[in-house]
Coordinates of C-alpha atoms in Angstrom, one line a residue:
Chain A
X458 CA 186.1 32.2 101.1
X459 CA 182.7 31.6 99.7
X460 CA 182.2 31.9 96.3
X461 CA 180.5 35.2 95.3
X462 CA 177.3 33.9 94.1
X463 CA 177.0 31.6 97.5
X464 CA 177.3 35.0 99.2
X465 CA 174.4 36.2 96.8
X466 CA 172.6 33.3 97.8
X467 CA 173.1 33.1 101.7
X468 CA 172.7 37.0 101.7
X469 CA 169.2 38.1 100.1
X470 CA 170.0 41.5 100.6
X471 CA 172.9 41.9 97.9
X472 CA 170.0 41.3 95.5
X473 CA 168.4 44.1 96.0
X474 CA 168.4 46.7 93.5
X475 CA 168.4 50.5 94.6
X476 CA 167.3 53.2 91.7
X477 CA 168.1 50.1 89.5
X478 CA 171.3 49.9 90.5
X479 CA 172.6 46.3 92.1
X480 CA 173.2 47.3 95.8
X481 CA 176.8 47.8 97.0
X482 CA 176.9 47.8 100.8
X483 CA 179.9 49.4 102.1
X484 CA 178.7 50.4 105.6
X485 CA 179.7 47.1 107.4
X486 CA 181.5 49.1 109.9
X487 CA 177.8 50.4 111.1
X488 CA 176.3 46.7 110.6
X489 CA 176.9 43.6 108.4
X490 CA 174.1 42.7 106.1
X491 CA 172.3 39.1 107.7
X492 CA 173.0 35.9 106.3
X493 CA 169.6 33.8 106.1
X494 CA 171.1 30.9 107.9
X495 CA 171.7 33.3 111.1
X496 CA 168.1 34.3 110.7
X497 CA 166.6 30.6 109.8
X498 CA 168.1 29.3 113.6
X499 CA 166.8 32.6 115.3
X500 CA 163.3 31.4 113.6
X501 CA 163.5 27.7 114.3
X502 CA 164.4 28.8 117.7
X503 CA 161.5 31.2 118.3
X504 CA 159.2 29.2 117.0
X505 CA 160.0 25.8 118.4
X506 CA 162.2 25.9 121.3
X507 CA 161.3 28.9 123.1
X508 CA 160.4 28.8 126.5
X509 CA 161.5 30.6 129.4
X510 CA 165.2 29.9 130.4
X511 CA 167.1 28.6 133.4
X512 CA 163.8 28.1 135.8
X513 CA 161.2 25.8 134.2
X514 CA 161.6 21.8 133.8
X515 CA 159.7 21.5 131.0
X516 CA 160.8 20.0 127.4
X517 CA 160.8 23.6 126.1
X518 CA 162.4 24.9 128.8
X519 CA 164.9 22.8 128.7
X520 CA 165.6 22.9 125.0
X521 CA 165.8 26.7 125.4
X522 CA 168.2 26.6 128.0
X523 CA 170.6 24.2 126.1
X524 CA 170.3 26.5 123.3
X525 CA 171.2 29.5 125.3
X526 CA 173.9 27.4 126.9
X527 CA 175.6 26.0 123.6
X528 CA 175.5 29.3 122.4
X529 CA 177.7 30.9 125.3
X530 CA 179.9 27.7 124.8
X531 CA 180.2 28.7 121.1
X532 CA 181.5 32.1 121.9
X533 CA 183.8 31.2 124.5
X534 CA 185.3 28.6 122.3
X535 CA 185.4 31.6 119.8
X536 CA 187.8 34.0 121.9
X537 CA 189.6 30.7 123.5
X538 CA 187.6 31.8 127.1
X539 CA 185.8 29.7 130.0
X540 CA 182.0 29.4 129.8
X541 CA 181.4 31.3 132.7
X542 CA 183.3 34.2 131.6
X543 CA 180.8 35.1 128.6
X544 CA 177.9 37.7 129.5
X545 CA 175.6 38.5 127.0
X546 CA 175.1 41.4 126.7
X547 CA 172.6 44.2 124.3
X548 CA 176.0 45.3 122.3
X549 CA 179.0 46.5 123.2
X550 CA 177.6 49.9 124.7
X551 CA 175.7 48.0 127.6
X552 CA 178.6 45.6 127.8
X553 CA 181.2 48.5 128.5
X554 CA 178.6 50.6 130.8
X555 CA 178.4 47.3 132.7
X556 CA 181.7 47.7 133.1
X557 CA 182.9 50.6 133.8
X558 CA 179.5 51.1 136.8
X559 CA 180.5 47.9 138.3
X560 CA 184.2 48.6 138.3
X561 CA 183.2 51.7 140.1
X562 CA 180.8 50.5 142.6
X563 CA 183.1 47.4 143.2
X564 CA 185.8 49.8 144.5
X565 CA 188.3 48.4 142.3
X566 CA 189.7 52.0 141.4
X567 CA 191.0 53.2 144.4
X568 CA 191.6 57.1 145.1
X569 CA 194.5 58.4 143.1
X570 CA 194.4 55.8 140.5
X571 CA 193.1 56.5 136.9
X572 CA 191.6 55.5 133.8
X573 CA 193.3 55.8 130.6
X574 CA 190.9 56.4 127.4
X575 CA 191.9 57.4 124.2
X576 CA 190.2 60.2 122.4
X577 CA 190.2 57.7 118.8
X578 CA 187.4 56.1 120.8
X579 CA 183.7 55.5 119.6
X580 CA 181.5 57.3 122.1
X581 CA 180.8 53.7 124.0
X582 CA 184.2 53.6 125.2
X583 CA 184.6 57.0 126.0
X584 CA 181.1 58.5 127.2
X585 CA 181.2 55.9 129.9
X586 CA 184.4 55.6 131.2
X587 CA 183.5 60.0 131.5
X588 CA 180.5 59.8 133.6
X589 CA 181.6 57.2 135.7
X590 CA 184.7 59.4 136.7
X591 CA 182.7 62.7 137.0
X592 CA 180.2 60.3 139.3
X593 CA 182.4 58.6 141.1
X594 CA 185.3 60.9 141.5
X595 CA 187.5 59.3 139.6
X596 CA 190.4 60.7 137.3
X597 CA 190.2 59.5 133.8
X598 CA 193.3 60.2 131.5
X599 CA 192.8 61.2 127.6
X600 CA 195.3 60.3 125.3
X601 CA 195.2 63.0 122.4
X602 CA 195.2 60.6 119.1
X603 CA 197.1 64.0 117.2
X604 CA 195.6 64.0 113.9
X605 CA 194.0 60.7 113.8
X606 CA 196.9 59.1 114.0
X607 CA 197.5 56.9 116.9
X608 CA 201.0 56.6 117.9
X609 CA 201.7 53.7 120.5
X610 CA 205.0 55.4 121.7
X611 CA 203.4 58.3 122.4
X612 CA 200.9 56.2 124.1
X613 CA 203.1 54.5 126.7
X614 CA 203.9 57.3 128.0
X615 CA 200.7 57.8 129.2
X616 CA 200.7 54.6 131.1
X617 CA 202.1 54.9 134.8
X618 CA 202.2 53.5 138.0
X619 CA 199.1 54.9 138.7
X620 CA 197.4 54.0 135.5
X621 CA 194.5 51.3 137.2
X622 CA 192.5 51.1 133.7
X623 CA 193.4 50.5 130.3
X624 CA 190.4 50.9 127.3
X625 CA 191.1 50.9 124.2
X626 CA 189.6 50.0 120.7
X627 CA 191.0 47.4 118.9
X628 CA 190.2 49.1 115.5
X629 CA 189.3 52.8 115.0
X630 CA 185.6 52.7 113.0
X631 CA 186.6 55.9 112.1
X632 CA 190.2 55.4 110.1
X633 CA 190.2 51.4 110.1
X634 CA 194.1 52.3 111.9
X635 CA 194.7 48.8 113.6
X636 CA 196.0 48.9 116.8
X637 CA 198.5 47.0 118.3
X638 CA 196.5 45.2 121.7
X639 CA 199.7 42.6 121.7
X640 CA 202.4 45.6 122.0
X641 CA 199.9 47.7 124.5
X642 CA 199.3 44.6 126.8
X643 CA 202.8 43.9 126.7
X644 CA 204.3 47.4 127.7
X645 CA 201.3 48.1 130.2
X646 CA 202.0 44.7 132.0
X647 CA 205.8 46.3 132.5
X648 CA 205.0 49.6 134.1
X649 CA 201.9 47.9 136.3
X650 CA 201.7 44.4 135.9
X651 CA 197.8 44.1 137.5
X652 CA 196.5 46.9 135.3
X653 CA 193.0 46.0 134.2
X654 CA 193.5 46.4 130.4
X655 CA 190.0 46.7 128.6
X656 CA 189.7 46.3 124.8
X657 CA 186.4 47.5 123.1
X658 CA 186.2 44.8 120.1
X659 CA 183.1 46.0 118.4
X660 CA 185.5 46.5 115.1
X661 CA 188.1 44.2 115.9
X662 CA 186.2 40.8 116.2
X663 CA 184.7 40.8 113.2
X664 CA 188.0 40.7 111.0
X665 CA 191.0 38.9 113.1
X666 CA 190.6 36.0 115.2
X667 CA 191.2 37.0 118.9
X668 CA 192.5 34.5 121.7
X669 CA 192.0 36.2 124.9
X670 CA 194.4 34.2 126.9
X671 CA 197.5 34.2 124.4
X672 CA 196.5 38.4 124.3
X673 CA 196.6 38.6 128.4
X674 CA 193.8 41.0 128.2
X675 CA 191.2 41.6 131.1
X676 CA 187.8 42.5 129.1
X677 CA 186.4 42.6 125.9
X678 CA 183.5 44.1 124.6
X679 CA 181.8 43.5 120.8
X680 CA 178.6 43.6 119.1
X681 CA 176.8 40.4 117.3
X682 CA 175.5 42.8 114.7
X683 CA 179.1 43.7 113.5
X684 CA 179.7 40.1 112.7
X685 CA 176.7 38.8 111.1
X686 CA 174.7 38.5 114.7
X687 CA 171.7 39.7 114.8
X688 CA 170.8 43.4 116.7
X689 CA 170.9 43.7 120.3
X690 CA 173.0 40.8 121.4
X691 CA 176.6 40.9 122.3
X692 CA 179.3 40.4 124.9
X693 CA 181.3 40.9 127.7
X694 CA 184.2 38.8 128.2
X695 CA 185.9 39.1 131.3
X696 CA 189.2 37.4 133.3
X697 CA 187.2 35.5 135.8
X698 CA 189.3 36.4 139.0
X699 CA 188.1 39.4 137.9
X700 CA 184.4 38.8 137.5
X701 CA 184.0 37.1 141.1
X702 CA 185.3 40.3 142.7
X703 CA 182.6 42.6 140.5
X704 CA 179.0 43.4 141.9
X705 CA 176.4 43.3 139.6
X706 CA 175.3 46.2 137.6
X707 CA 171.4 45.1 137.3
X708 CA 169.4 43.5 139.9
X709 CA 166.6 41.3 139.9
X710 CA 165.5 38.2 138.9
X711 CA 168.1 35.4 137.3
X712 CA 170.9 36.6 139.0
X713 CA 170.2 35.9 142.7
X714 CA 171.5 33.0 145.2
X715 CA 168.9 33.7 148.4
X716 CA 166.6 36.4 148.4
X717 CA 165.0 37.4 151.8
X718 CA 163.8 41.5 153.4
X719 CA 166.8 41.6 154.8
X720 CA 169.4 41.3 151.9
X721 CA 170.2 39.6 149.2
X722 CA 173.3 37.3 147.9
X723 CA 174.2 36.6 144.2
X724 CA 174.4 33.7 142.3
X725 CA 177.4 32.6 140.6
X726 CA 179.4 33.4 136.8
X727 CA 177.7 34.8 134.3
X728 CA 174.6 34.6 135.7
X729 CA 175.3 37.7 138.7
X730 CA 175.6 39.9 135.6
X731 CA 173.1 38.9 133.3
X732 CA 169.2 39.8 135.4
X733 CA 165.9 39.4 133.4
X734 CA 165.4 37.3 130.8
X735 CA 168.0 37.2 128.6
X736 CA 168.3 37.6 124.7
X737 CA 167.9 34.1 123.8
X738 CA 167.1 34.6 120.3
X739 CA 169.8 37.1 119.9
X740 CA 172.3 34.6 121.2
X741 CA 171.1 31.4 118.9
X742 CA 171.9 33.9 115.5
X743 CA 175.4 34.8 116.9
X744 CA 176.1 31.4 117.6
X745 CA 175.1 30.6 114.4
X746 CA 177.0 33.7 113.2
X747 CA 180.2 32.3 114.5
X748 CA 179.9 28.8 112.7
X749 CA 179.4 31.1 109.1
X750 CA 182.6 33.2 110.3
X751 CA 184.5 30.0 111.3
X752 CA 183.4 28.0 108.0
X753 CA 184.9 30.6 106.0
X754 CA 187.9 31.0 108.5
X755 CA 189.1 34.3 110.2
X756 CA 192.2 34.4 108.5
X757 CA 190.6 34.2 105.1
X758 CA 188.1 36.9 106.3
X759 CA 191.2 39.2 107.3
X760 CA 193.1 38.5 103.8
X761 CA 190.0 39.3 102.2
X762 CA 189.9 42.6 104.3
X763 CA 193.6 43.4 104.1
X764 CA 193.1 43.3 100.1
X765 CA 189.9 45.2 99.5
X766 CA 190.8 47.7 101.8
X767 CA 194.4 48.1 99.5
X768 CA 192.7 47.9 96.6
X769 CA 190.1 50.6 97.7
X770 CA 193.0 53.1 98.5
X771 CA 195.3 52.7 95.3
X772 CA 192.1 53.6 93.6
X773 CA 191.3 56.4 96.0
X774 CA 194.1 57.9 96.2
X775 CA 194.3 58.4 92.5
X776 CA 191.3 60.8 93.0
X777 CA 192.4 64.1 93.8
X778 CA 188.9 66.0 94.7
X779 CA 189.2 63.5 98.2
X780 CA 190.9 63.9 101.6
X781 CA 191.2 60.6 102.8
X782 CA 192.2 60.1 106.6
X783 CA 193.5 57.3 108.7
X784 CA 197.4 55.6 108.3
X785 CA 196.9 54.6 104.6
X786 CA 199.4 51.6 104.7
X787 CA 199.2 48.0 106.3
X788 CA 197.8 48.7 109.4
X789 CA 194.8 50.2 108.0
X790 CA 191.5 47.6 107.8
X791 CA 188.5 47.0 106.5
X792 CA 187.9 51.1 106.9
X793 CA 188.5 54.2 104.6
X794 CA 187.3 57.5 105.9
X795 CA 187.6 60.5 103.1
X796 CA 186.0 63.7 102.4
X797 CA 185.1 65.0 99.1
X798 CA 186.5 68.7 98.5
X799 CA 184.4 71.7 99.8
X800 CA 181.5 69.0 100.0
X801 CA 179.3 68.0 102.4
X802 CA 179.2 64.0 103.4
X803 CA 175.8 63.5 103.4
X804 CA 175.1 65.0 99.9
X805 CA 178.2 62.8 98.5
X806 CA 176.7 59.5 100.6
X807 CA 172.9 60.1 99.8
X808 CA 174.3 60.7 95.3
X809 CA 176.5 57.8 95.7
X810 CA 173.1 56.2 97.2
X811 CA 170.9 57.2 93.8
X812 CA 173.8 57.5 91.4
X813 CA 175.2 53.9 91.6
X814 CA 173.6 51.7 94.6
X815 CA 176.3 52.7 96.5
X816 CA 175.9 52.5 100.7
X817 CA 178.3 54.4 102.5
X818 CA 178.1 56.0 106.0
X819 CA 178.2 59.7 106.5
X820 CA 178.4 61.6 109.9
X821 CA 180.6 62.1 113.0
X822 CA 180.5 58.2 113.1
X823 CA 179.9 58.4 116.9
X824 CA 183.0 59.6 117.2
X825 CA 183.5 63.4 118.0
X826 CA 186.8 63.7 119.7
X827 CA 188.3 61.8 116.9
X828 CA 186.5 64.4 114.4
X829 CA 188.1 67.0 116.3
X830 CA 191.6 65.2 115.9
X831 CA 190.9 64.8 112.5
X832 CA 189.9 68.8 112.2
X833 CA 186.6 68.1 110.3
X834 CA 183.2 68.0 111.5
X835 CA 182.1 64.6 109.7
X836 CA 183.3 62.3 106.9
X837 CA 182.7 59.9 104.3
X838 CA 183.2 56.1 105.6
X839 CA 183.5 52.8 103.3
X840 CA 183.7 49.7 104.9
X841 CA 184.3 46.4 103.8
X842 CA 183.4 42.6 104.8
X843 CA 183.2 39.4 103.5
X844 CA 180.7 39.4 100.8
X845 CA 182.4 42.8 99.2
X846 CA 184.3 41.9 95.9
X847 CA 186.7 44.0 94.2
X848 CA 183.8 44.8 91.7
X849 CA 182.4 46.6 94.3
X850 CA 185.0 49.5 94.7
X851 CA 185.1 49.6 91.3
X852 CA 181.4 50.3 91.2
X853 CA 182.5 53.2 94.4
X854 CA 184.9 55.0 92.0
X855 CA 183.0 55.7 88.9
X856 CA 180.0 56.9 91.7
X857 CA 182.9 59.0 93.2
X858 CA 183.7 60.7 90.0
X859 CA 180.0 60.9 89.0
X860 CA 178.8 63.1 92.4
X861 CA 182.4 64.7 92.3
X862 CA 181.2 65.8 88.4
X863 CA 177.3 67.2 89.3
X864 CA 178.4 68.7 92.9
X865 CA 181.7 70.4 92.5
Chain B
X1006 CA 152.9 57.7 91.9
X1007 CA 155.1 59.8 90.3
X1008 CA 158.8 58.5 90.9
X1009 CA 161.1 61.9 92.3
X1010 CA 164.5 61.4 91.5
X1011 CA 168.0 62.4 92.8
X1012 CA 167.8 65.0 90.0
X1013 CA 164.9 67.1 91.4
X1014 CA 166.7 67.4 94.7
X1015 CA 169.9 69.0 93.5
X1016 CA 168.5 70.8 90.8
X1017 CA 170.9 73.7 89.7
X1018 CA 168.8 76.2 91.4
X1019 CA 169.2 74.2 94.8
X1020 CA 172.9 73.8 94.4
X1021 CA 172.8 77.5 93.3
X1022 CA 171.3 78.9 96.2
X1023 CA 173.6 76.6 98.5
X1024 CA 177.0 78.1 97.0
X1025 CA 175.5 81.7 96.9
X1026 CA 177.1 83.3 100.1
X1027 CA 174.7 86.8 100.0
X1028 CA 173.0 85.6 103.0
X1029 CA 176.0 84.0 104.6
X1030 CA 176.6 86.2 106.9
X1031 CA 176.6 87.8 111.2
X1032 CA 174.4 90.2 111.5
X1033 CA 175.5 92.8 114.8
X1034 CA 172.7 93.4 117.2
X1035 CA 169.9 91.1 116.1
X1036 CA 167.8 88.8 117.6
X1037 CA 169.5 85.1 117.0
X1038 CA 169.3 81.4 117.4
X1039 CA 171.7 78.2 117.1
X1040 CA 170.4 75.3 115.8
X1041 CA 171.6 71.7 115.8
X1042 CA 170.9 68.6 113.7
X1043 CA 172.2 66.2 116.5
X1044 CA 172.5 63.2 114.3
X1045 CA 174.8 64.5 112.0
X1046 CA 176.6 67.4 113.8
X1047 CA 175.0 70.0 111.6
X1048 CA 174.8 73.5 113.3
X1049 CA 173.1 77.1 111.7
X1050 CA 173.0 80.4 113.4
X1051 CA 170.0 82.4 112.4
X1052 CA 170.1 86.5 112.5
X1053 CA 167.5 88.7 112.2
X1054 CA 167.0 92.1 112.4
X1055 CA 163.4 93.2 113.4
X1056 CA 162.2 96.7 113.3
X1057 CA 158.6 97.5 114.0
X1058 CA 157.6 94.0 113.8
X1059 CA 159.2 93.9 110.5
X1060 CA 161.8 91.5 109.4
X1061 CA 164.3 93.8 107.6
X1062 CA 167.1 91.7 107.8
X1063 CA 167.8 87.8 107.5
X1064 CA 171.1 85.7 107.6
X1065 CA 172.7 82.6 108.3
X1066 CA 176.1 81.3 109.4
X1067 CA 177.0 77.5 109.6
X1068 CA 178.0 74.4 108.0
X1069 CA 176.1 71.5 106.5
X1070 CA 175.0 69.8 103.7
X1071 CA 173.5 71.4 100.5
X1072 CA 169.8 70.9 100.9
X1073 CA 170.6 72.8 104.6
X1074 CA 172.6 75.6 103.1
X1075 CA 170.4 76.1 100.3
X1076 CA 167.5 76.0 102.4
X1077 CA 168.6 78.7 105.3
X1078 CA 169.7 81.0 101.8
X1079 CA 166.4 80.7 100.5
X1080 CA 164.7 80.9 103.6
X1081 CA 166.1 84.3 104.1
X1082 CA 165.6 85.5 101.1
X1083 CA 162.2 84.9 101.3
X1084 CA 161.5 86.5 104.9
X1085 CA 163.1 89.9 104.3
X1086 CA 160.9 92.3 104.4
X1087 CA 157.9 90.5 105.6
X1088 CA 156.7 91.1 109.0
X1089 CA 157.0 88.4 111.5
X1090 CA 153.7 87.6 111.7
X1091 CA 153.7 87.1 107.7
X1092 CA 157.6 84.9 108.2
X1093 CA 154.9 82.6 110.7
X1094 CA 152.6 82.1 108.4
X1095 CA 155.0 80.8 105.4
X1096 CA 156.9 78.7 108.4
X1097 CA 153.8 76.8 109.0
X1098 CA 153.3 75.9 105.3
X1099 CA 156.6 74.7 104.9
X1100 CA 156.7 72.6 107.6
X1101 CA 153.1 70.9 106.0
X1102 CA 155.1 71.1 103.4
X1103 CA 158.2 68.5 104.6
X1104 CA 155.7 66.6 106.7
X1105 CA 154.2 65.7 102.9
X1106 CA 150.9 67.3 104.2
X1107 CA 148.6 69.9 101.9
X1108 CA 150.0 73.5 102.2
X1109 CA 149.1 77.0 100.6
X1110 CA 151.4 77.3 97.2
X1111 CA 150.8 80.7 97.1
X1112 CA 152.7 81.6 100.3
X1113 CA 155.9 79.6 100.0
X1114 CA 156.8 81.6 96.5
X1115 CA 160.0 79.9 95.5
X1116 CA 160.3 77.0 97.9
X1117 CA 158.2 74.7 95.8
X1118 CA 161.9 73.9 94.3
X1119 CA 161.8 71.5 98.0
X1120 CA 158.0 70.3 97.6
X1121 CA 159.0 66.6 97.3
X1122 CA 161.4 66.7 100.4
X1123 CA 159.1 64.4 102.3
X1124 CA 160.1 61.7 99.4
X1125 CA 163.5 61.8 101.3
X1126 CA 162.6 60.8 104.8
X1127 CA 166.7 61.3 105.4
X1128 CA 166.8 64.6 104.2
X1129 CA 163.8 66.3 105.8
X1130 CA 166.1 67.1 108.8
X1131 CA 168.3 69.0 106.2
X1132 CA 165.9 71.1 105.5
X1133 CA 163.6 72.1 108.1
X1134 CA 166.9 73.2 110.1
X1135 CA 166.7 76.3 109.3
X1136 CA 162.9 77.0 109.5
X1137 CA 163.2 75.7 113.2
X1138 CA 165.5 78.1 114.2
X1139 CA 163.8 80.9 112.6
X1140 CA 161.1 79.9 115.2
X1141 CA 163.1 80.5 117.8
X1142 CA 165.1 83.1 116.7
X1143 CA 161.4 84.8 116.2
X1144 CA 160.5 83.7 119.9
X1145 CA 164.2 85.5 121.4
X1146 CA 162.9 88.9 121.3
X1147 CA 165.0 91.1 123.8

């Protein structure tokens, strides 16, 4: 890890002060504060490189399209995938809609086969994979995640010979429950060995170092913001054998082979799936991202996790005015979800806010099924990453105790 | 500028009116609207019972935070037994009132508790909940 002041220094943010207070941001489940060098290579980009890419022969044009190019590389050698099997993407949202329309239109469900979705699920893995069965007549299974709590034998039971799709988070952003892809993949591959096995990774990539092939899954979806990226980039990985057979989602320029009046054909990996000019400054920070992620090491970043997010729930559970939800033991990271007694989140997040510099997320989270699971209408979130020190849930508890003092 | 703190916005008579369940309440037979603060999954119900162009009943029923109960409890308090045309007129000046615009003091009698709302851009939402569902619970005649 980085020492804390280096983090001070390569994050300008965790100097702010807020009512006087030094900021504590613990809503890195929502989006990770920006390190400057991430922003310093989006800028140097921008301002010296940019140029149209994939279509001029210019010296800009060029340099812009090696950027955008080394940048795809970077991520692939990140999940341990092929170049042409990274499509950048706004975030995971776009990257799962991508997926689950060109899926449909690819006719790769066929009639009587389903989709399995969980009802843990942020709404981009579930509102999707919804309208794309009510449009295209397709049956999508819900797995009931019974108080929060997902429970993989339960699970498999769900998988059959008929199950054709298999999305699932990798992390619940609501309870921080880790869920076992390895054991899912494993089982799933049993019962139907070609299911298409989709894991949305917008939680997940930021914390544990992922290696698509050794995991045998089919997609992945994540968000650069989540991992120090800048907004509106991310990606879709997908098996390539799998990617040839899909039709594009968006049409127009970029992604064709030979346009005439007639028709038109498509050019090859990733390019089909990525039409218009792409995010190229977008793509240069989550490179850049990556290289800050892989200098401190993925397997630091998850010890790091693994012992704030302890930490954070000996002290909270000492507290009895709070509810907290979500497993509560090893398999809970980076995430705490909690309600205050007979209070409402957003007066306990917006005190915690004035009180102490505290940021914390309030809300359904995006996640209303899982609200319903949980038999609540919203909660308190705190979550963690790698410039939190265990001075900052310190900081969390004496704000807990202070709002839990004027509101109860 | 004067600096409004976290102090002014749950001041005890704020977090009074919020826990104070007179109001709380269905009222049978009135005219009624549901309103929704989509962001945070915040919903109100508001009753009222209108006789002769007369508001001679208000409630609420609903969960959210306290600036949004505290609000809808004041807000009926206030608009029993004024007629609907007078409950228009005081809706108007609080919304000038959250948008941080001028409004008439005199007409909002015991809301200026929320005058420095629009200091909370977060929070406005909270509070006009309630007077937007009044609207339409005023526009659902029979």
């Amino acid at each position: 890890m980085l020492s804390s002041n280096k983090y001070e220094e390569e994050f300008p943010a965790l100097k702010r002060k807020i009512n006087g207070h030094r900021l504590v941001y613990l809503d890195n489940a929502a989006t990770t504060l920006r390190p400057k060098r991430v922003m310093e290579a989006v800028s140097e980009y921008s301002l010296n490189h940019h140029a149209n890419v994939h279509r001029s022969t210019h010296t800009l044009a060029s340099e812009a399209t090696q950027m955008y190019e080394s940048s795809r590389q970077k991520l692939a050698d990140f999940i341990n995938a092929k170049k042409e099997e990274i499509i950048f993407t706004k975030g995971t949202t776009e990257s799962i809609n991508l997926l689950a329309y060109s899926l449909a239109i690819s006719n790769m469900i066929q009639p009587g086969e389903e989709i399995l979705i969980t009802t843990m699920e942020h709404h981009s893995n579930f509102v999707p994979w919804q309208q794309i069965g009510k449009l295209f007549n397709i049956k999508i299974k819900y797995f009931p995640v019974k108080k929060g709590i997902f429970e993989p034998d339960d699970y498999f039971n769900y998988i059959t010979s008929k199950t054709k799709v298999i999305s699932i988070t990798g992390i619940s952003n609501v309870t921080g429950q880790v869920i076992p892809i390895n054991l899912i993949v494993e089982k799933a591959r049993k019962i139907r060995n070609n299911v298409i096995i989709i894991v949305d990774g917008a939680q997940y990539i930021p914390h544990f170092s992922v290696d698509v092939k050794s995991l045998d899954i089919d997609f992945l979806a994540f968000s650069g913001h989540k991992m120090l990226g800048p907004t509106g980039i991310g990606v879709l990985y997908g098996k390539k054998e799998y990617l040839e057979q899909m039709s594009p989602f968006l049409f127009g320029g970029e992604m064709i082979d030979k346009v005439s009046m007639e028709d038109t054909t498509f050019t090859i990996l990733p390019f089909k799936f990525e039409a218009g000019t792409p995010n190229v400054d977008g793509s240069v920070g989550l490179a850049k991202a990556v290289e800050l992620l892989q200098q401190i090491g993925m397997n630091n970043i998850n010890q790091h996790d693994k012992m704030l997010t302890k930490y954070a729930l000996e002290k909270m559970k000492n507290l009895d005015f709070l509810e907290i939800y979500g497993p509560q033991d090893e398999f809970q990271s980076s995430i705490v979800s909690f309600n205050m007694k007979g209070i409402h989140p957003h007066d306990v997040a917006h005190l915690l806010n004035d009180i102490a510099g505290v940021a914390i997320r309030s809300g359904h989270h995006c996640a209303q099924p899982m609200m319903n699971e949980l038999g609540v209408k919203a909660t308190c979130r705190v979550s963690f990453y790698v410039y939190n020190q265990k001075d900052d849930i310190d900081i969390l508890i004496y704000g807990l105790k202070k709002v839990w003092e004027w509101l109860k | 500028m004067v600096k409004i703190g976290i102090e002014d916005l749950y001041s005890d008579i704020i977090l009074d009116y919020a826990k104070n369940n007179k109001y709380k309440k269905e009222i049978p037979a009135s005219q009624k609207a549901e309103g929704k603060n989509l962001s945070c999954g915040d919903e109100i119900t508001i009753f009222l019972k209108v006789d002769n162009g007369k508001i001679v009943e208000a409630s609420y029923l609903g969960h959210g935070c306290i600036i949004s109960q505290a609000s809808a409890a004041m807000m009926c308090e206030i608009i029993e037994g004024k007629t609907v045309e007078e409950a228009e007129k005081i809706l108007n000046e609080v919304i000038k009132m959250s948008q941080g615009k001028e409004y008439d003091n005199d007409l909002i009698d015991g809301l200026e508790v929320f005058s420095d709302i629009s200091k909370f851009p977060m929070r406005i939402k909270c509070f006009t909940l309630s007077w937007h569902t009044l609207e339409e619970a005023i526009n659902n005649q029979d």
